[in-house]
JSON list of C-alpha atoms in Angstrom, two decimals:
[
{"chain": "N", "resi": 902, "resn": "UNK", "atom": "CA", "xyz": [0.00, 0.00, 0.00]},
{"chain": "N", "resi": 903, "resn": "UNK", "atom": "CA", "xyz": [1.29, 3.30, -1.32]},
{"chain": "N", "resi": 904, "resn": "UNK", "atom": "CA", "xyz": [-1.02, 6.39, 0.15]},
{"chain": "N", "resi": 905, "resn": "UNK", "atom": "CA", "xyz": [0.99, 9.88, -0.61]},
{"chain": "N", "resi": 906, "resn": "UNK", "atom": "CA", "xyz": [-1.53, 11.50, 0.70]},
{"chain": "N", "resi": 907, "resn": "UNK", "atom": "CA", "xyz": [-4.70, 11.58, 2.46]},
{"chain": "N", "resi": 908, "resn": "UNK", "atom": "CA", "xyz": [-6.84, 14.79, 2.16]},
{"chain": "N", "resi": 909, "resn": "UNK", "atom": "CA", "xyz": [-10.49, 15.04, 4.09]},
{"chain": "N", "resi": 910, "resn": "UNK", "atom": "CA", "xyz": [-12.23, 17.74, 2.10]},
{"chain": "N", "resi": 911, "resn": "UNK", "atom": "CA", "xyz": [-15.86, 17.41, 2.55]},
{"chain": "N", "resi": 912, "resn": "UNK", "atom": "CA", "xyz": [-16.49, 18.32, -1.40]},
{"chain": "N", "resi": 913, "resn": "UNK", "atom": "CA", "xyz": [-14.30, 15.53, -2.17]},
{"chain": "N", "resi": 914, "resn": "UNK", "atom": "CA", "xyz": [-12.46, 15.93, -5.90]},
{"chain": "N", "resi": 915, "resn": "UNK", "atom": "CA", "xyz": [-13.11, 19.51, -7.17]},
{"chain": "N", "resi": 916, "resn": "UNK", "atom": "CA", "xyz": [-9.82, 21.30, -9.02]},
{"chain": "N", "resi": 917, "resn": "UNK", "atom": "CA", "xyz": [-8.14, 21.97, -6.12]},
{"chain": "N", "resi": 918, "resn": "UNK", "atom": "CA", "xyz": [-8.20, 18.57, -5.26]},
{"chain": "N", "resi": 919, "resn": "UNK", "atom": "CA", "xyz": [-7.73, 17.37, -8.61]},
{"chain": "N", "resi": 920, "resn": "UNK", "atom": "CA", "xyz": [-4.92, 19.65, -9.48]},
{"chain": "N", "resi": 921, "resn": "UNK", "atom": "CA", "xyz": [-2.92, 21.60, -6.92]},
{"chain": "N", "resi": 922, "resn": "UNK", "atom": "CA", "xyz": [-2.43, 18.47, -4.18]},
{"chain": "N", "resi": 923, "resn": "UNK", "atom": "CA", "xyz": [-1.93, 15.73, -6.89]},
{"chain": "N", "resi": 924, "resn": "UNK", "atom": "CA", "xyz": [0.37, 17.76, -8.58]},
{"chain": "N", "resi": 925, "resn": "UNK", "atom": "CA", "xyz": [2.12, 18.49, -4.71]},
{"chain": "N", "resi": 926, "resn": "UNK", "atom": "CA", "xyz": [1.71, 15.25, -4.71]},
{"chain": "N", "resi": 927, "resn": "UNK", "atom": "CA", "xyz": [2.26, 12.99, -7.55]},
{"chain": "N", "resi": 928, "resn": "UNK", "atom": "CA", "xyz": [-0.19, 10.39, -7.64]},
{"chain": "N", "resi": 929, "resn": "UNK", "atom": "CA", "xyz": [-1.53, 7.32, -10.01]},
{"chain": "N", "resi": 930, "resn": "UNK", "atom": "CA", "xyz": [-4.56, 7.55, -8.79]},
{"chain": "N", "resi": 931, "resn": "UNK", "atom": "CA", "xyz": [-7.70, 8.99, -6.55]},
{"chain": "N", "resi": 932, "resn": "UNK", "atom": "CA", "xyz": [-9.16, 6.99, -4.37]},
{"chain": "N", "resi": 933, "resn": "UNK", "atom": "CA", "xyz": [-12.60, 8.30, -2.88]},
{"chain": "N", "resi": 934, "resn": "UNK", "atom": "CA", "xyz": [-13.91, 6.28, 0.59]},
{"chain": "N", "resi": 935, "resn": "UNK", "atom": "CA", "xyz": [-17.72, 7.10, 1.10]},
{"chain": "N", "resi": 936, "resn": "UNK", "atom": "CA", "xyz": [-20.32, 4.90, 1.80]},
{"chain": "N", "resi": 937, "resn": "UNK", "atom": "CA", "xyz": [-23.33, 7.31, 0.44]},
{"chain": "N", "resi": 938, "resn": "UNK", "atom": "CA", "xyz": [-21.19, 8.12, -2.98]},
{"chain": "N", "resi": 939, "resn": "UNK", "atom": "CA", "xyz": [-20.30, 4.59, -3.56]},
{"chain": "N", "resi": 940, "resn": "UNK", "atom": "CA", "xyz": [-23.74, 3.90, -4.04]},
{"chain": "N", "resi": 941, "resn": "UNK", "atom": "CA", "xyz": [-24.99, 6.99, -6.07]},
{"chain": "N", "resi": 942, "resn": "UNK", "atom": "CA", "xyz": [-24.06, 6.37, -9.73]},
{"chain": "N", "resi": 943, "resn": "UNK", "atom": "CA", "xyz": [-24.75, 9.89, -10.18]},
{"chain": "N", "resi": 944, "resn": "UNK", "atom": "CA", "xyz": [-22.05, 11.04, -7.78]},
{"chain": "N", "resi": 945, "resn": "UNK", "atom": "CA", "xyz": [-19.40, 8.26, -8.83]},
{"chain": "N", "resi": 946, "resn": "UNK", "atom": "CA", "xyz": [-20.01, 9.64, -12.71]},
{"chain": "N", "resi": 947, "resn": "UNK", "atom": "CA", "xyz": [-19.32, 13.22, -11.38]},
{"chain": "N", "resi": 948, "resn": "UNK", "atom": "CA", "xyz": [-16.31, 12.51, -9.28]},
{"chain": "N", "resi": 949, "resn": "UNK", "atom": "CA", "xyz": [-14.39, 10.12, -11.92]},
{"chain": "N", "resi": 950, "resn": "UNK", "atom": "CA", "xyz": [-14.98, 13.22, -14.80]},
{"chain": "N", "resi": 951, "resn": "UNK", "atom": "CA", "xyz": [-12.98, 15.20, -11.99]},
{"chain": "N", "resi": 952, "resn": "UNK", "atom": "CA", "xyz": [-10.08, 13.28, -12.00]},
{"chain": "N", "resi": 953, "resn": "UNK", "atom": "CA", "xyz": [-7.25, 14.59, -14.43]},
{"chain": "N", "resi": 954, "resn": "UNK", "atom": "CA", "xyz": [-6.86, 12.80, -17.49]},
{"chain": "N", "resi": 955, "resn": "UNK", "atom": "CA", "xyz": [-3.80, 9.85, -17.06]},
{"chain": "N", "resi": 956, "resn": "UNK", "atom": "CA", "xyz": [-4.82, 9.40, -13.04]},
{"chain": "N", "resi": 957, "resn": "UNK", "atom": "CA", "xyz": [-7.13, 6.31, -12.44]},
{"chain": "N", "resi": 958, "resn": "UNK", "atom": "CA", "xyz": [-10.16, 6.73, -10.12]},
{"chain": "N", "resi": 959, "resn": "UNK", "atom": "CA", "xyz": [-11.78, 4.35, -8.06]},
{"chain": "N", "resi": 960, "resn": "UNK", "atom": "CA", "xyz": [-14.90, 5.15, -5.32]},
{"chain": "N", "resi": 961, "resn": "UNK", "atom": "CA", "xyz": [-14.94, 2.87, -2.15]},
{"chain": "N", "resi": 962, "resn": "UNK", "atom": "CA", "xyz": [-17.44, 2.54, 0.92]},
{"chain": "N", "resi": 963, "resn": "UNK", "atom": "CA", "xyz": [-15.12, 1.64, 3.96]},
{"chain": "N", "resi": 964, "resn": "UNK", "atom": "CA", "xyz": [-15.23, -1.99, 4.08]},
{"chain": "N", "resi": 965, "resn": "UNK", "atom": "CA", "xyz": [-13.84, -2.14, 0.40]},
{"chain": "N", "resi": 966, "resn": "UNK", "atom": "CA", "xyz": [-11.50, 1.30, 1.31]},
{"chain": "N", "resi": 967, "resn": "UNK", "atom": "CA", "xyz": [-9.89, -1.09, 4.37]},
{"chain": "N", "resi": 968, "resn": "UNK", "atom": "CA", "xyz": [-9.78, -4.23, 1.96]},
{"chain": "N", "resi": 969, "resn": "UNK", "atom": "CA", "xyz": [-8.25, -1.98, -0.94]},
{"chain": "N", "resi": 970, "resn": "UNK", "atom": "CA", "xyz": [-5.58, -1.11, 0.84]},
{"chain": "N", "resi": 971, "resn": "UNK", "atom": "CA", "xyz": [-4.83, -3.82, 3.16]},
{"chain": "N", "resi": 972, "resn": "UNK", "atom": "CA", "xyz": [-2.59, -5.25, -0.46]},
{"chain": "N", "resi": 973, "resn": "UNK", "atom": "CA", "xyz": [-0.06, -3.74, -1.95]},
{"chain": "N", "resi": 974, "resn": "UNK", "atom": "CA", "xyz": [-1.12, -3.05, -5.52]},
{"chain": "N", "resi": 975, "resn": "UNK", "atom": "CA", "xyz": [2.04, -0.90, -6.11]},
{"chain": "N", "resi": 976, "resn": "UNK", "atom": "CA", "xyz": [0.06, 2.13, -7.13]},
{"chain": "N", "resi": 977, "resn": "UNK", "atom": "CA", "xyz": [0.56, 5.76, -5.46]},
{"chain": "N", "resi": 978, "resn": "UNK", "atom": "CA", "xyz": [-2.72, 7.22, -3.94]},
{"chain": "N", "resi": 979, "resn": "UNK", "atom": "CA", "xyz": [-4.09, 9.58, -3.32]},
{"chain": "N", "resi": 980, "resn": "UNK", "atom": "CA", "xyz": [-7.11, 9.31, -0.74]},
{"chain": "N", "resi": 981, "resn": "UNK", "atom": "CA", "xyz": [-10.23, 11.80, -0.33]},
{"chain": "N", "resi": 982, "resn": "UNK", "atom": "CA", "xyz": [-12.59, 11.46, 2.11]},
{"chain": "N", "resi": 983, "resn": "UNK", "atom": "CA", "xyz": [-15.22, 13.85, 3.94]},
{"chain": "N", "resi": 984, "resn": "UNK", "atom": "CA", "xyz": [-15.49, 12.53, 7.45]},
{"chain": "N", "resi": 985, "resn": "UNK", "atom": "CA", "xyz": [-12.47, 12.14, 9.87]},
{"chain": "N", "resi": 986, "resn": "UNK", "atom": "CA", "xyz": [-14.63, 8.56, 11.25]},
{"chain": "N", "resi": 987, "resn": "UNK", "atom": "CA", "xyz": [-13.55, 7.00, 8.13]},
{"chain": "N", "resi": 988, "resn": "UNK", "atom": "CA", "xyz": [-9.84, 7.41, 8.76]},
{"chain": "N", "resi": 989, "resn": "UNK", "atom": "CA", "xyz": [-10.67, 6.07, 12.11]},
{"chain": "N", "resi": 990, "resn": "UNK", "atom": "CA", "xyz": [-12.23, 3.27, 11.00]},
{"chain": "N", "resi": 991, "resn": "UNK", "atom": "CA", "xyz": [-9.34, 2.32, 8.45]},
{"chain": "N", "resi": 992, "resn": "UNK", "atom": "CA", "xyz": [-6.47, 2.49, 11.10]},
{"chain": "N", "resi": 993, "resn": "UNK", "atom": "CA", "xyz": [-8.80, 0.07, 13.18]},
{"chain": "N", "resi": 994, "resn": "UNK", "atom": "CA", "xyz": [-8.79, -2.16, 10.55]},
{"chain": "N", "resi": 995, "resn": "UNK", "atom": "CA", "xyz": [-5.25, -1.80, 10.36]},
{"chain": "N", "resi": 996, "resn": "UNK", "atom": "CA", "xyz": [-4.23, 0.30, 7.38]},
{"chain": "N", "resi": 997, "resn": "UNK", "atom": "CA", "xyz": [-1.42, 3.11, 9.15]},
{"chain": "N", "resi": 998, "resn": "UNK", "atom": "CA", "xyz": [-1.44, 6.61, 8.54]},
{"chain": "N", "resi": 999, "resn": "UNK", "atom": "CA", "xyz": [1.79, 8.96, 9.14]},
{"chain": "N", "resi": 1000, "resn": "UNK", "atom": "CA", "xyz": [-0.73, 11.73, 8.75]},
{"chain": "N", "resi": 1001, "resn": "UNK", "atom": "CA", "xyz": [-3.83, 13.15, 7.12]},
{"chain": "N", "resi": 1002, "resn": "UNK", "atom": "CA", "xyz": [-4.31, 16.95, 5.63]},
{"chain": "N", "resi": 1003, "resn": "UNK", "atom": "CA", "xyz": [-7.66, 18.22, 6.69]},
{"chain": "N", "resi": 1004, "resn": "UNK", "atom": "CA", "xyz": [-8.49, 21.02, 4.34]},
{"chain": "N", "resi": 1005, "resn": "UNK", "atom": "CA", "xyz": [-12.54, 21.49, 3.89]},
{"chain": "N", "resi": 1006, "resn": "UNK", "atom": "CA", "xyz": [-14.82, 20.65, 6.73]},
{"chain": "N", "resi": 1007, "resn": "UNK", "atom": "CA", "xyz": [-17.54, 23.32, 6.76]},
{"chain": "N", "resi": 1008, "resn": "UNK", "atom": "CA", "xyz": [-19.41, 25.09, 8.97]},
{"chain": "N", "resi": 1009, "resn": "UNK", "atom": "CA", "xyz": [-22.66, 23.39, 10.08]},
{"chain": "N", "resi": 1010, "resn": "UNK", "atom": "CA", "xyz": [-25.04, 24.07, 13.15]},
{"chain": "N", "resi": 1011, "resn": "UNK", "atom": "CA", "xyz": [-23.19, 23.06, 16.05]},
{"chain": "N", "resi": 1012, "resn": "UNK", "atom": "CA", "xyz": [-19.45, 23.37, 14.74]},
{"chain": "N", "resi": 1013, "resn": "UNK", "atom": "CA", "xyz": [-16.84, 25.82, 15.73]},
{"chain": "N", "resi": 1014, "resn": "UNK", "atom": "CA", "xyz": [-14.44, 27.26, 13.58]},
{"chain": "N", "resi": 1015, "resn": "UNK", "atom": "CA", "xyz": [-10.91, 26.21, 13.69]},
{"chain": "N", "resi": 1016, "resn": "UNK", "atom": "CA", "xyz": [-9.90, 28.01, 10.62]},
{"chain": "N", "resi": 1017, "resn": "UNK", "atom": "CA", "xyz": [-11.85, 29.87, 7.73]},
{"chain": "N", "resi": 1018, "resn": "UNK", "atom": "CA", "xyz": [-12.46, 26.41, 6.28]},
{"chain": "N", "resi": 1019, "resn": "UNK", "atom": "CA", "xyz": [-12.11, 23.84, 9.22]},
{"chain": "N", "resi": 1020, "resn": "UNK", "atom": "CA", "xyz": [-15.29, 23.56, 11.32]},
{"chain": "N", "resi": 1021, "resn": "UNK", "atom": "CA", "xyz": [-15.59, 20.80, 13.79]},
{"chain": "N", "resi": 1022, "resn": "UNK", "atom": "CA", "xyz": [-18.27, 19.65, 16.68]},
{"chain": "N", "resi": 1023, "resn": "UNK", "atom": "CA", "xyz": [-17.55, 17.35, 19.35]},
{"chain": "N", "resi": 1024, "resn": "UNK", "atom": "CA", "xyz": [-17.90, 14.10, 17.79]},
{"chain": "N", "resi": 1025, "resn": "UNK", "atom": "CA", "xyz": [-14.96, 15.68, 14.89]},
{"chain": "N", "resi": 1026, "resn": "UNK", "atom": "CA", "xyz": [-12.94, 16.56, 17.86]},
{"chain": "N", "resi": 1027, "resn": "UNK", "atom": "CA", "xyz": [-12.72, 13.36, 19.13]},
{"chain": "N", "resi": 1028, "resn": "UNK", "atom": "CA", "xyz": [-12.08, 11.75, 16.22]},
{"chain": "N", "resi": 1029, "resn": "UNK", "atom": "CA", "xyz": [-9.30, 13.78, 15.55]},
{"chain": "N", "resi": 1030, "resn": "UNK", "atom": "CA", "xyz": [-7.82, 13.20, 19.45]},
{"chain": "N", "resi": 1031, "resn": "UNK", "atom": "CA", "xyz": [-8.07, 9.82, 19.13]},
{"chain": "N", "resi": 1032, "resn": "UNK", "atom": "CA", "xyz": [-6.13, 10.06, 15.56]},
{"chain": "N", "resi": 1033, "resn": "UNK", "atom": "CA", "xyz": [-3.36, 12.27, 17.24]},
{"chain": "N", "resi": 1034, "resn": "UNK", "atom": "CA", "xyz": [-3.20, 9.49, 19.99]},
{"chain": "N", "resi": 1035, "resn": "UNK", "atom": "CA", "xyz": [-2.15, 7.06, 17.56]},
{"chain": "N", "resi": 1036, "resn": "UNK", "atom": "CA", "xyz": [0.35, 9.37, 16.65]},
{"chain": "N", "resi": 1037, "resn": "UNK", "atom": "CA", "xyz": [-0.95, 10.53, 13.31]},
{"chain": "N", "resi": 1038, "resn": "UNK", "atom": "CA", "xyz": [-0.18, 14.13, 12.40]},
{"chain": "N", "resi": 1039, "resn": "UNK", "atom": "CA", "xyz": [-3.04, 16.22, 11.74]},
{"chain": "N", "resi": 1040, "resn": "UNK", "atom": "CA", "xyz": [-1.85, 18.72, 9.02]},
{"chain": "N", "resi": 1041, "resn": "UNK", "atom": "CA", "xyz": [-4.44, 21.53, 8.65]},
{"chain": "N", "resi": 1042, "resn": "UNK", "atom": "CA", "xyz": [-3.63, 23.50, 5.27]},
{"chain": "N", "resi": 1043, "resn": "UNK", "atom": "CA", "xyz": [-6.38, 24.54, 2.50]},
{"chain": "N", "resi": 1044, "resn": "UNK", "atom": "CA", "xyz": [-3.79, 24.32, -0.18]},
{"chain": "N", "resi": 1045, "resn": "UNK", "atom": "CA", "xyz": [-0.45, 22.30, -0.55]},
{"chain": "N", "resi": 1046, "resn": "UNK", "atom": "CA", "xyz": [1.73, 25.89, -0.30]},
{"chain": "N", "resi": 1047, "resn": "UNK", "atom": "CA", "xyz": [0.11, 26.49, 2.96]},
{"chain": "N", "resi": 1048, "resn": "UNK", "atom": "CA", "xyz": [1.52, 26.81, 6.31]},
{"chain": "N", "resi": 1049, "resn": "UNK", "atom": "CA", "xyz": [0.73, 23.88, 8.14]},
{"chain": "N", "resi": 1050, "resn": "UNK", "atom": "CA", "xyz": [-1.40, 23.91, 11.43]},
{"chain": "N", "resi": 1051, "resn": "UNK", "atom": "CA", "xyz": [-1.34, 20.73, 13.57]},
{"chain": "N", "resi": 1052, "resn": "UNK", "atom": "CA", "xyz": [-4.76, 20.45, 14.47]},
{"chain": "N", "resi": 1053, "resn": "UNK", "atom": "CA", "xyz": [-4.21, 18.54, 17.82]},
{"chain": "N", "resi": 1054, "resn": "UNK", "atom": "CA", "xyz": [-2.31, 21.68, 19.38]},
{"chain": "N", "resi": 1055, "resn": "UNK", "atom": "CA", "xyz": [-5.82, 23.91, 18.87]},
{"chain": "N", "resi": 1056, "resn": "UNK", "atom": "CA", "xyz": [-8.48, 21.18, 20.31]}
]
């Protein structure tokens, strides 16, 4: 298993995505883990047209995400998600993280800002604890030029 990066942006691939961080960095693919996309044909059509042209796409829910890349298929990824729980739930089932850019979590009722584009609530914040626990780095930066914020020195 090869993940370069992993990126939770709640809009998932848009051109930021698609362009700025896998150009950052370089990638042979983006790999999308969301159970409600994965079974909206609608959405998978929308996010694989958003993929730049030579990078392969595939959409996951979490069981086939942790199965993915629990083998080695020599490929570099690049891994969007919206919700921090799915990261959780992949270093449960064992995949390992060094760490995980969070770059677009927006501001619903009951969420405090952390930055202009990083809104959490409780449930986010533990998440995110219990991440840092494991020792995963929790780099908070909108775009790859960026200075970095570690998220677990502001919750």
């Amino acid at each position: 298993m090869s993940i370069n990066l992993t990126r939770i942006d709640e809009r998932l691939i848009h051109g930021q995505v698609a362009y700025s961080w896998s150009v950052a960095y370089p990638c042979d693919e983006i790999v999308v883990i969301d159970d409600q996309a994965a079974q909206d044909d609608m959405q998978k059509m929308l996010l694989e047209m958003a993929v730049p042209e030579g990078k392969g796409f595939k959409l996951f829910t979490v069981t086939e995400g942790s199965e993915y890349f629990a083998k080695d298929n020599g490929l570099k990824s690049f891994l969007v998600i919206k919700d921090p729980a799915v990261i959780l739930a992949l270093v449960k089932a064992g995949i390992h993280f060094d760490s995980i850019n969070i770059g677009g979590m927006y501001f619903k009722e009951g969420k405090k800002e952390i930055t202009k584009t990083v809104y959490l609530d409780e449930r986010d914040v533990a998440v995110f604890k219990e991440l840092a626990d494991v020792g995963v780095k929790l780099d908070v930066r909108t775009a790859p030029g960026d200075k970095s914020l570690e998220l677990s020195t502001v919750i």
